[in-house]
Amino acid sequence: MQISTKFTIAVHVLTAVQYFSGTYKITSDFLAGSIGSNPVIIRNIMSQLREAGIIVVKRGPGGITIDRPLAEITFLDVYKAVETNSEENLFRFHENPNPACPVGRNIHRALDKSLREIQQHFEDDLRRYTLADVYDEMVEAVRIE
């Protein structure tokens, strides 16, 4: 399994917005320079973060602001905002196991509980971390460099 770069880009966006807020006008072009990505990709991710209620985007001189404290934004919030398949199960089950085969007939029953538990652990782990954790680590790294 691999999560796309959208998750880490979104965390980078939010961390940069918090860090540079009040110092610079935060735009998709500004963020793209920090992230090393195309501004269109940043705008798409920002749109997803806005739809999830994590940021507010104001045209003109307003720029981007974070809509709630970083300590209230979990990794799960960001993941669900930007990963297009986040509402689906982590594991996709093959659709046509052979019902005439004893393994094919019973594989769902044998695997489903384990896969649900793995999904739950993944989501629980994402809930444990907040953007405040990342921001604090980043500020400390800037301080000691």
PDB file of C-alpha atoms in Angstrom:
ATOM      1  CA  MET A   1       0.000   0.000   0.000  1.00  0.00           C
ATOM      2  CA  GLN A   2       1.170   3.473  -0.735  1.00  0.00           C
ATOM      3  CA  ILE A   3      -0.493   6.772   0.031  1.00  0.00           C
ATOM      4  CA  SER A   4      -0.060   9.416  -2.640  1.00  0.00           C
ATOM      5  CA  THR A   5       2.066  12.513  -2.129  1.00  0.00           C
ATOM      6  CA  LYS A   6      -1.127  14.547  -1.669  1.00  0.00           C
ATOM      7  CA  PHE A   7      -1.119  13.762   2.048  1.00  0.00           C
ATOM      8  CA  THR A   8       2.416  15.028   2.705  1.00  0.00           C
ATOM      9  CA  ILE A   9       1.887  18.005   0.396  1.00  0.00           C
ATOM     10  CA  ALA A  10      -1.250  18.908   2.352  1.00  0.00           C
ATOM     11  CA  VAL A  11       0.633  18.686   5.660  1.00  0.00           C
ATOM     12  CA  HIS A  12       3.407  20.849   4.141  1.00  0.00           C
ATOM     13  CA  VAL A  13       0.802  23.379   2.950  1.00  0.00           C
ATOM     14  CA  LEU A  14      -0.797  23.626   6.375  1.00  0.00           C
ATOM     15  CA  THR A  15       2.528  23.866   8.188  1.00  0.00           C
ATOM     16  CA  ALA A  16       3.752  26.604   5.837  1.00  0.00           C
ATOM     17  CA  VAL A  17       0.489  28.535   6.140  1.00  0.00           C
ATOM     18  CA  GLN A  18       0.840  28.515   9.920  1.00  0.00           C
ATOM     19  CA  TYR A  19       4.552  29.354   9.866  1.00  0.00           C
ATOM     20  CA  PHE A  20       4.392  32.213   7.361  1.00  0.00           C
ATOM     21  CA  SER A  21       1.024  33.621   8.429  1.00  0.00           C
ATOM     22  CA  GLY A  22       1.307  37.314   9.177  1.00  0.00           C
ATOM     23  CA  THR A  23       4.718  37.534   7.491  1.00  0.00           C
ATOM     24  CA  TYR A  24       3.833  36.772   3.871  1.00  0.00           C
ATOM     25  CA  LYS A  25       0.721  36.658   1.770  1.00  0.00           C
ATOM     26  CA  ILE A  26       0.166  32.944   1.421  1.00  0.00           C
ATOM     27  CA  THR A  27      -0.773  31.991  -2.138  1.00  0.00           C
ATOM     28  CA  SER A  28      -0.609  28.806  -4.158  1.00  0.00           C
ATOM     29  CA  ASP A  29       2.442  30.211  -5.986  1.00  0.00           C
ATOM     30  CA  PHE A  30       4.171  30.943  -2.670  1.00  0.00           C
ATOM     31  CA  LEU A  31       3.379  27.452  -1.367  1.00  0.00           C
ATOM     32  CA  ALA A  32       4.442  25.811  -4.623  1.00  0.00           C
ATOM     33  CA  GLY A  33       7.846  27.440  -4.170  1.00  0.00           C
ATOM     34  CA  SER A  34       8.177  25.947  -0.691  1.00  0.00           C
ATOM     35  CA  ILE A  35       6.926  22.525  -1.729  1.00  0.00           C
ATOM     36  CA  GLY A  36       8.693  22.333  -5.074  1.00  0.00           C
ATOM     37  CA  SER A  37       5.499  21.553  -6.927  1.00  0.00           C
ATOM     38  CA  ASN A  38       3.251  23.006  -9.579  1.00  0.00           C
ATOM     39  CA  PRO A  39       0.832  25.699  -8.285  1.00  0.00           C
ATOM     40  CA  VAL A  40      -2.074  23.874  -9.973  1.00  0.00           C
ATOM     41  CA  ILE A  41      -1.435  20.820  -7.784  1.00  0.00           C
ATOM     42  CA  ILE A  42      -1.310  23.067  -4.727  1.00  0.00           C
ATOM     43  CA  ARG A  43      -4.586  24.768  -5.699  1.00  0.00           C
ATOM     44  CA  ASN A  44      -6.268  21.376  -6.109  1.00  0.00           C
ATOM     45  CA  ILE A  45      -5.109  20.245  -2.677  1.00  0.00           C
ATOM     46  CA  MET A  46      -6.102  23.594  -1.171  1.00  0.00           C
ATOM     47  CA  SER A  47      -9.564  23.153  -2.688  1.00  0.00           C
ATOM     48  CA  GLN A  48      -9.874  19.775  -1.000  1.00  0.00           C
ATOM     49  CA  LEU A  49      -8.684  21.221   2.332  1.00  0.00           C
ATOM     50  CA  ARG A  50     -11.197  24.063   1.968  1.00  0.00           C
ATOM     51  CA  GLU A  51     -14.048  21.635   1.213  1.00  0.00           C
ATOM     52  CA  ALA A  52     -13.084  19.684   4.339  1.00  0.00           C
ATOM     53  CA  GLY A  53     -13.307  22.856   6.443  1.00  0.00           C
ATOM     54  CA  ILE A  54      -9.614  22.883   7.298  1.00  0.00           C
ATOM     55  CA  ILE A  55      -8.641  26.131   5.534  1.00  0.00           C
ATOM     56  CA  VAL A  56     -10.311  29.306   4.361  1.00  0.00           C
ATOM     57  CA  VAL A  57      -9.219  30.759   1.038  1.00  0.00           C
ATOM     58  CA  LYS A  58      -9.905  34.430   0.361  1.00  0.00           C
ATOM     59  CA  ARG A  59      -9.335  35.920  -3.053  1.00  0.00           C
ATOM     60  CA  GLY A  60      -7.218  39.033  -3.375  1.00  0.00           C
ATOM     61  CA  PRO A  61      -5.206  40.186  -0.370  1.00  0.00           C
ATOM     62  CA  GLY A  62      -6.784  37.682   2.021  1.00  0.00           C
ATOM     63  CA  GLY A  63      -4.784  34.607   1.112  1.00  0.00           C
ATOM     64  CA  ILE A  64      -5.125  31.354   3.046  1.00  0.00           C
ATOM     65  CA  THR A  65      -5.840  30.835   6.725  1.00  0.00           C
ATOM     66  CA  ILE A  66      -6.300  27.703   8.798  1.00  0.00           C
ATOM     67  CA  ASP A  67      -9.839  27.431  10.108  1.00  0.00           C
ATOM     68  CA  ARG A  68      -9.131  25.798  13.471  1.00  0.00           C
ATOM     69  CA  PRO A  69      -6.218  25.236  15.839  1.00  0.00           C
ATOM     70  CA  LEU A  70      -3.519  22.867  14.590  1.00  0.00           C
ATOM     71  CA  ALA A  71      -3.977  20.694  17.676  1.00  0.00           C
ATOM     72  CA  GLU A  72      -7.533  19.986  16.482  1.00  0.00           C
ATOM     73  CA  ILE A  73      -6.504  18.848  12.988  1.00  0.00           C
ATOM     74  CA  THR A  74      -5.469  15.202  12.953  1.00  0.00           C
ATOM     75  CA  PHE A  75      -3.597  13.316  10.282  1.00  0.00           C
ATOM     76  CA  LEU A  76      -6.870  11.456   9.704  1.00  0.00           C
ATOM     77  CA  ASP A  77      -8.621  14.760   8.939  1.00  0.00           C
ATOM     78  CA  VAL A  78      -5.982  15.607   6.344  1.00  0.00           C
ATOM     79  CA  TYR A  79      -5.958  12.089   4.916  1.00  0.00           C
ATOM     80  CA  LYS A  80      -9.725  12.071   4.474  1.00  0.00           C
ATOM     81  CA  ALA A  81      -9.607  15.541   2.919  1.00  0.00           C
ATOM     82  CA  VAL A  82      -7.053  14.828   0.205  1.00  0.00           C
ATOM     83  CA  GLU A  83      -6.880  11.107  -0.483  1.00  0.00           C
ATOM     84  CA  THR A  84      -9.586  10.415  -3.034  1.00  0.00           C
ATOM     85  CA  ASN A  85     -10.135   6.831  -1.847  1.00  0.00           C
ATOM     86  CA  SER A  86     -10.064   7.639   1.862  1.00  0.00           C
ATOM     87  CA  GLU A  87     -13.698   6.692   2.421  1.00  0.00           C
ATOM     88  CA  GLU A  88     -13.088   3.260   0.970  1.00  0.00           C
ATOM     89  CA  ASN A  89     -11.481   0.318   2.690  1.00  0.00           C
ATOM     90  CA  LEU A  90      -7.701   0.143   2.526  1.00  0.00           C
ATOM     91  CA  PHE A  91      -7.933  -3.290   0.976  1.00  0.00           C
ATOM     92  CA  ARG A  92      -9.978  -3.915  -2.108  1.00  0.00           C
ATOM     93  CA  PHE A  93     -11.268  -7.416  -2.377  1.00  0.00           C
ATOM     94  CA  HIS A  94     -11.186  -9.220  -5.695  1.00  0.00           C
ATOM     95  CA  GLU A  95     -14.737  -9.445  -6.930  1.00  0.00           C
ATOM     96  CA  ASN A  96     -15.151 -12.903  -8.405  1.00  0.00           C
ATOM     97  CA  PRO A  97     -13.747 -15.652  -6.203  1.00  0.00           C
ATOM     98  CA  ASN A  98     -14.879 -19.009  -7.503  1.00  0.00           C
ATOM     99  CA  PRO A  99     -17.865 -20.225  -5.442  1.00  0.00           C
ATOM    100  CA  ALA A 100     -17.170 -23.806  -6.559  1.00  0.00           C
ATOM    101  CA  CYS A 101     -13.760 -23.664  -4.853  1.00  0.00           C
ATOM    102  CA  PRO A 102     -13.679 -24.113  -1.056  1.00  0.00           C
ATOM    103  CA  VAL A 103     -11.061 -21.341  -0.767  1.00  0.00           C
ATOM    104  CA  GLY A 104     -12.910 -19.039  -3.173  1.00  0.00           C
ATOM    105  CA  ARG A 105     -16.181 -19.652  -1.363  1.00  0.00           C
ATOM    106  CA  ASN A 106     -14.727 -18.822   2.069  1.00  0.00           C
ATOM    107  CA  ILE A 107     -11.909 -16.335   1.530  1.00  0.00           C
ATOM    108  CA  HIS A 108     -14.064 -13.340   2.455  1.00  0.00           C
ATOM    109  CA  ARG A 109     -15.099 -14.957   5.712  1.00  0.00           C
ATOM    110  CA  ALA A 110     -11.474 -15.819   6.479  1.00  0.00           C
ATOM    111  CA  LEU A 111     -10.044 -12.365   5.713  1.00  0.00           C
ATOM    112  CA  ASP A 112     -12.723  -9.749   6.412  1.00  0.00           C
ATOM    113  CA  LYS A 113     -12.296  -9.477  10.189  1.00  0.00           C
ATOM    114  CA  SER A 114      -8.506  -9.090   9.961  1.00  0.00           C
ATOM    115  CA  LEU A 115      -8.774  -6.483   7.230  1.00  0.00           C
ATOM    116  CA  ARG A 116     -11.361  -4.466   9.202  1.00  0.00           C
ATOM    117  CA  GLU A 117      -9.042  -4.523  12.245  1.00  0.00           C
ATOM    118  CA  ILE A 118      -6.068  -3.368  10.166  1.00  0.00           C
ATOM    119  CA  GLN A 119      -8.169  -0.521   8.736  1.00  0.00           C
ATOM    120  CA  GLN A 120      -9.254   0.481  12.245  1.00  0.00           C
ATOM    121  CA  HIS A 121      -5.666   0.475  13.548  1.00  0.00           C
ATOM    122  CA  PHE A 122      -4.555   2.599  10.581  1.00  0.00           C
ATOM    123  CA  GLU A 123      -7.269   5.180  11.261  1.00  0.00           C
ATOM    124  CA  ASP A 124      -6.577   5.123  15.014  1.00  0.00           C
ATOM    125  CA  ASP A 125      -2.882   5.777  14.335  1.00  0.00           C
ATOM    126  CA  LEU A 126      -3.731   8.708  12.059  1.00  0.00           C
ATOM    127  CA  ARG A 127      -5.958  10.153  14.810  1.00  0.00           C
ATOM    128  CA  ARG A 128      -3.017  10.111  17.271  1.00  0.00           C
ATOM    129  CA  TYR A 129      -1.038  12.754  15.393  1.00  0.00           C
ATOM    130  CA  THR A 130      -1.981  16.366  14.823  1.00  0.00           C
ATOM    131  CA  LEU A 131      -0.644  19.191  12.739  1.00  0.00           C
ATOM    132  CA  ALA A 132       0.495  20.817  15.973  1.00  0.00           C
ATOM    133  CA  ASP A 133       2.918  17.898  16.407  1.00  0.00           C
ATOM    134  CA  VAL A 134       4.389  18.494  12.949  1.00  0.00           C
ATOM    135  CA  TYR A 135       4.470  22.251  13.371  1.00  0.00           C
ATOM    136  CA  ASP A 136       6.288  22.037  16.706  1.00  0.00           C
ATOM    137  CA  GLU A 137       8.869  19.627  15.254  1.00  0.00           C
ATOM    138  CA  MET A 138       9.364  21.882  12.232  1.00  0.00           C
ATOM    139  CA  VAL A 139       9.807  25.023  14.363  1.00  0.00           C
ATOM    140  CA  GLU A 140      12.352  23.190  16.496  1.00  0.00           C
ATOM    141  CA  ALA A 141      14.238  22.061  13.368  1.00  0.00           C
ATOM    142  CA  VAL A 142      14.334  25.663  12.087  1.00  0.00           C
ATOM    143  CA  ARG A 143      15.541  26.865  15.484  1.00  0.00           C
ATOM    144  CA  ILE A 144      18.508  24.492  15.648  1.00  0.00           C
ATOM    145  CA  GLU A 145      19.644  24.704  12.017  1.00  0.00           C
TER     146      GLU A 145
END
